[in-house]
XYZ file of C-alpha atoms in Angstrom:
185
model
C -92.507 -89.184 -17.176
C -90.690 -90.715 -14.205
C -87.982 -91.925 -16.828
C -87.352 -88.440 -17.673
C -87.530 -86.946 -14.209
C -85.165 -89.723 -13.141
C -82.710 -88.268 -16.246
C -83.348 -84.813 -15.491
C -82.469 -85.506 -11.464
C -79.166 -87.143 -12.960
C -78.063 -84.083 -14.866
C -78.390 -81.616 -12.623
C -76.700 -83.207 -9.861
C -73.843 -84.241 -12.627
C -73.590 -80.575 -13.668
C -73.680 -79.511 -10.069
C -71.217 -81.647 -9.041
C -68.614 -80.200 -11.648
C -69.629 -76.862 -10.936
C -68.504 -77.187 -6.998
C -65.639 -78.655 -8.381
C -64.673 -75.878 -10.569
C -65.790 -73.444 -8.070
C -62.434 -74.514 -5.912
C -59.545 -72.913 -7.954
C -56.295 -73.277 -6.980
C -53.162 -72.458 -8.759
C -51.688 -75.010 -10.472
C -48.635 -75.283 -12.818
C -47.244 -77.744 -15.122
C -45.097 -75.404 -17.433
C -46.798 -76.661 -20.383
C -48.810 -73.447 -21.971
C -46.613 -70.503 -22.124
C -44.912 -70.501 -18.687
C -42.482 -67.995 -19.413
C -45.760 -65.408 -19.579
C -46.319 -66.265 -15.692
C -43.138 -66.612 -13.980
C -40.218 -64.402 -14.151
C -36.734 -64.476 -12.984
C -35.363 -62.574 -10.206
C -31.599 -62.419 -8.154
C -29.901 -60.510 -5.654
C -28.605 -58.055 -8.259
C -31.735 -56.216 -7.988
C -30.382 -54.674 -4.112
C -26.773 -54.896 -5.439
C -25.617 -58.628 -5.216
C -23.783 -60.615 -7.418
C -25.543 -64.206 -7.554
C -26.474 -64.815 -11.053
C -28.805 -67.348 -13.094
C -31.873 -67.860 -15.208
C -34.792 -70.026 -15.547
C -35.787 -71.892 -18.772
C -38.917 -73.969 -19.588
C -37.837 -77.898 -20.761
C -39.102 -80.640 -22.217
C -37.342 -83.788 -21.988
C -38.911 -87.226 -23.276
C -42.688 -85.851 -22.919
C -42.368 -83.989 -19.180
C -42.424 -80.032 -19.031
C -40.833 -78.524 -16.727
C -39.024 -75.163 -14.963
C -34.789 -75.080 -14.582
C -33.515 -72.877 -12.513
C -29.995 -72.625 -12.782
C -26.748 -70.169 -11.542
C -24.209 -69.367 -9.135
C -25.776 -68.572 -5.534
C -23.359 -65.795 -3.973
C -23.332 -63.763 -0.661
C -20.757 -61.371 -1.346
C -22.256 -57.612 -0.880
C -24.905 -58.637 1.002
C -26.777 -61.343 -1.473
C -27.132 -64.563 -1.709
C -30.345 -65.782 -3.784
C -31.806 -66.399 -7.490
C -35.551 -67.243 -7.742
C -38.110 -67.913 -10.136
C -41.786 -66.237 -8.850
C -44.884 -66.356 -10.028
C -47.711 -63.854 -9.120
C -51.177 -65.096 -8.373
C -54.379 -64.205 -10.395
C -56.461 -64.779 -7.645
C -56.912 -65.672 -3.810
C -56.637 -68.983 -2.901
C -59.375 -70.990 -1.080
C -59.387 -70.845 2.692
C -59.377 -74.728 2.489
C -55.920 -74.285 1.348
C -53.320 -76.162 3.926
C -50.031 -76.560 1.784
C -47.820 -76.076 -0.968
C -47.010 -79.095 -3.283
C -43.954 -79.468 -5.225
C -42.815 -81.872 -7.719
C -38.937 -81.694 -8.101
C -35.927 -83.011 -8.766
C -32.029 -81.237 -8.198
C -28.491 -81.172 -7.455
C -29.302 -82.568 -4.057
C -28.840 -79.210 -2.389
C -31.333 -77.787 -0.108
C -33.862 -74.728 -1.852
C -36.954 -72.922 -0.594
C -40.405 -71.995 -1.363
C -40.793 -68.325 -0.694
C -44.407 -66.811 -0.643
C -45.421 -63.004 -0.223
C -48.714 -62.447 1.451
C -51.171 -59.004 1.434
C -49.048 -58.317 4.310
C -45.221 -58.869 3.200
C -45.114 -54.826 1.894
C -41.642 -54.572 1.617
C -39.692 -56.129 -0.804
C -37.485 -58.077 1.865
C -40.701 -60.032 3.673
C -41.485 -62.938 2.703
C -42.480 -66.750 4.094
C -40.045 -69.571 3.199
C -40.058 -73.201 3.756
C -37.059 -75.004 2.796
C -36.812 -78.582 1.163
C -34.113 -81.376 0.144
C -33.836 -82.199 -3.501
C -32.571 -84.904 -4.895
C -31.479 -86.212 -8.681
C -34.756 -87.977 -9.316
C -38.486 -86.775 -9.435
C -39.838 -86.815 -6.066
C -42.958 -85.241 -4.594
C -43.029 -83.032 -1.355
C -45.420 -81.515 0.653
C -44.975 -78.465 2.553
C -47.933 -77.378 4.927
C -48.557 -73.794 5.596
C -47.125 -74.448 9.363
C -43.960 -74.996 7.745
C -43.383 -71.211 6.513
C -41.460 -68.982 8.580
C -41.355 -65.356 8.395
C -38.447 -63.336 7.279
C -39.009 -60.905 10.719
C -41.274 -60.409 13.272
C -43.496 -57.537 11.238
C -45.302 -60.500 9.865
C -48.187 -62.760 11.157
C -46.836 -66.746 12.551
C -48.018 -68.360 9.710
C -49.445 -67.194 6.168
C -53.457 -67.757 5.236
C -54.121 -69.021 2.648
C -56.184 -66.126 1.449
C -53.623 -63.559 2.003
C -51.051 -65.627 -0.351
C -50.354 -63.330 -3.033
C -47.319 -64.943 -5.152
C -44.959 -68.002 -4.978
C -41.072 -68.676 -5.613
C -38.620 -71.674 -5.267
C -35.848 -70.143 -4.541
C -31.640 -70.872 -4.246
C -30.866 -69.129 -0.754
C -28.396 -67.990 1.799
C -25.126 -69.575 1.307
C -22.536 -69.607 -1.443
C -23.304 -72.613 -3.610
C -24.304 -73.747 -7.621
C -28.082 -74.184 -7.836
C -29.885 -76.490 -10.178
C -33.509 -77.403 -10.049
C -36.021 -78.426 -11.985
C -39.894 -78.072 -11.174
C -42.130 -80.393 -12.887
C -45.704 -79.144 -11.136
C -46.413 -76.761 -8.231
C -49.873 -76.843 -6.633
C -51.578 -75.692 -3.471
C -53.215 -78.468 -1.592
C-alpha cells in the first residue's frame, strides 16, 4: 500500500504540474501550421498611401518563417506595410515583453500592438528594433512601447493586448524581414 500511495502522490503532482503549465498560454508563433490563416497583410493604401508589399510564409533548409517584403513610401500621407496578427485570447498578467526572432536588411522596423483601448484605427503601441542579416534574438519589454498620442494609457498591459504587427514604418525606404518566432515573455 505505501508503494502505491507513493505512485499515486507522484502522478498527481506530475499531472498537476503540466496542468499549471498549460494553464499559462501565451501566443506563440513559429509559422509552421498554416500561418497564412492567422496573420494578414496590411499597408498604407488602406487611408490612401502608396507603400506597397506582401508577406509570404518560407522554408529554407528546415526553418519556417514570415517575409515581409515592399517599398515603404510617405508620399500622400503613408509610409508603412505590416503583417498583424489578432489574438485569440488575453494574455497573462505575468506577461512583461515581446520576443522576436529575426533577421533583415539591417534597417530599423517596429512591433506595433493594439490594446482594448487603441479604438481607432490610427492608435497603436510601437517599439522599434535593429535588424540585421543573420538570426538574432531580441527582447522588447512592455516599457519599451510608446503610444501613437496621448488618448492612450503610458504603457500597454498585458491583458489589454489585443493583436500584434512588425511593421516597416515612417520613412521612405525598401523593407525586408524575416520572422522566424514571435512570443510574449
Amino acid at each position: 500500500m505505501p508503494r502505491f500511495k507513493k505512485s499515486f502522490f507522484a502522478a498527481v503532482f506530475i499531472l498537476g504540474w503540466g496542468a499549471g503549465l498549460q494553464a499559462e498560454e501565451r501566443m506563440f508563433e513559429d509559422f509552421e501550421a498554416e500561418p497564412a490563416k492567422r496573420w494578414g497583410f496590411v499597408a498604407d493604401t488602406v487611408m490612401g498611401g502608396v507603400s506597397t508589399g506582401s508577406v509570404e510564409f518560407v522554408q529554407e533548409q528546415g526553418v519556417s518563417f514570415a517575409r515581409l517584403t515592399g517599398a515603404v513610401s510617405t508620399e500622400n500621407n503613408g509610409g508603412f506595410i505590416q503583417f498583424r496578427r489578432q489574438l485569440e485570447k488575453p494574455l497573462s498578467d505575468t506577461v512583461v515583453g515581446v520576443r522576436v526572432v529575426l533577421r533583415g536588411n539591417s534597417e530599423s522596423y517596429f512591433i506595433h500592438l493594439r490594446t482594448t483601448g487603441t479604438i481607432l484605427p490610427w492608435q497603436y503601441y510601437q517599439a522599434d528594433f535593429a535588424s540585421t542579416e543573420g538570426w538574432s534574438e531580441i527582447r522588447l519589454p512592455l516599457t519599451s512601447f510608446e503610444p501613437s498620442g496621448r488618448l492612450l494609457r503610458k504603457t500597454p498591459t498585458a491583458r489589454s493586448i489585443s493583436s500584434i504587427g512588425v511593421v516597416a514604418f515612417g520613412r521612405d525606404h525598401s523593407a525586408q524581414i524575416d520572422v522566424q518566432e514571435i512570443d510574449f515573455y
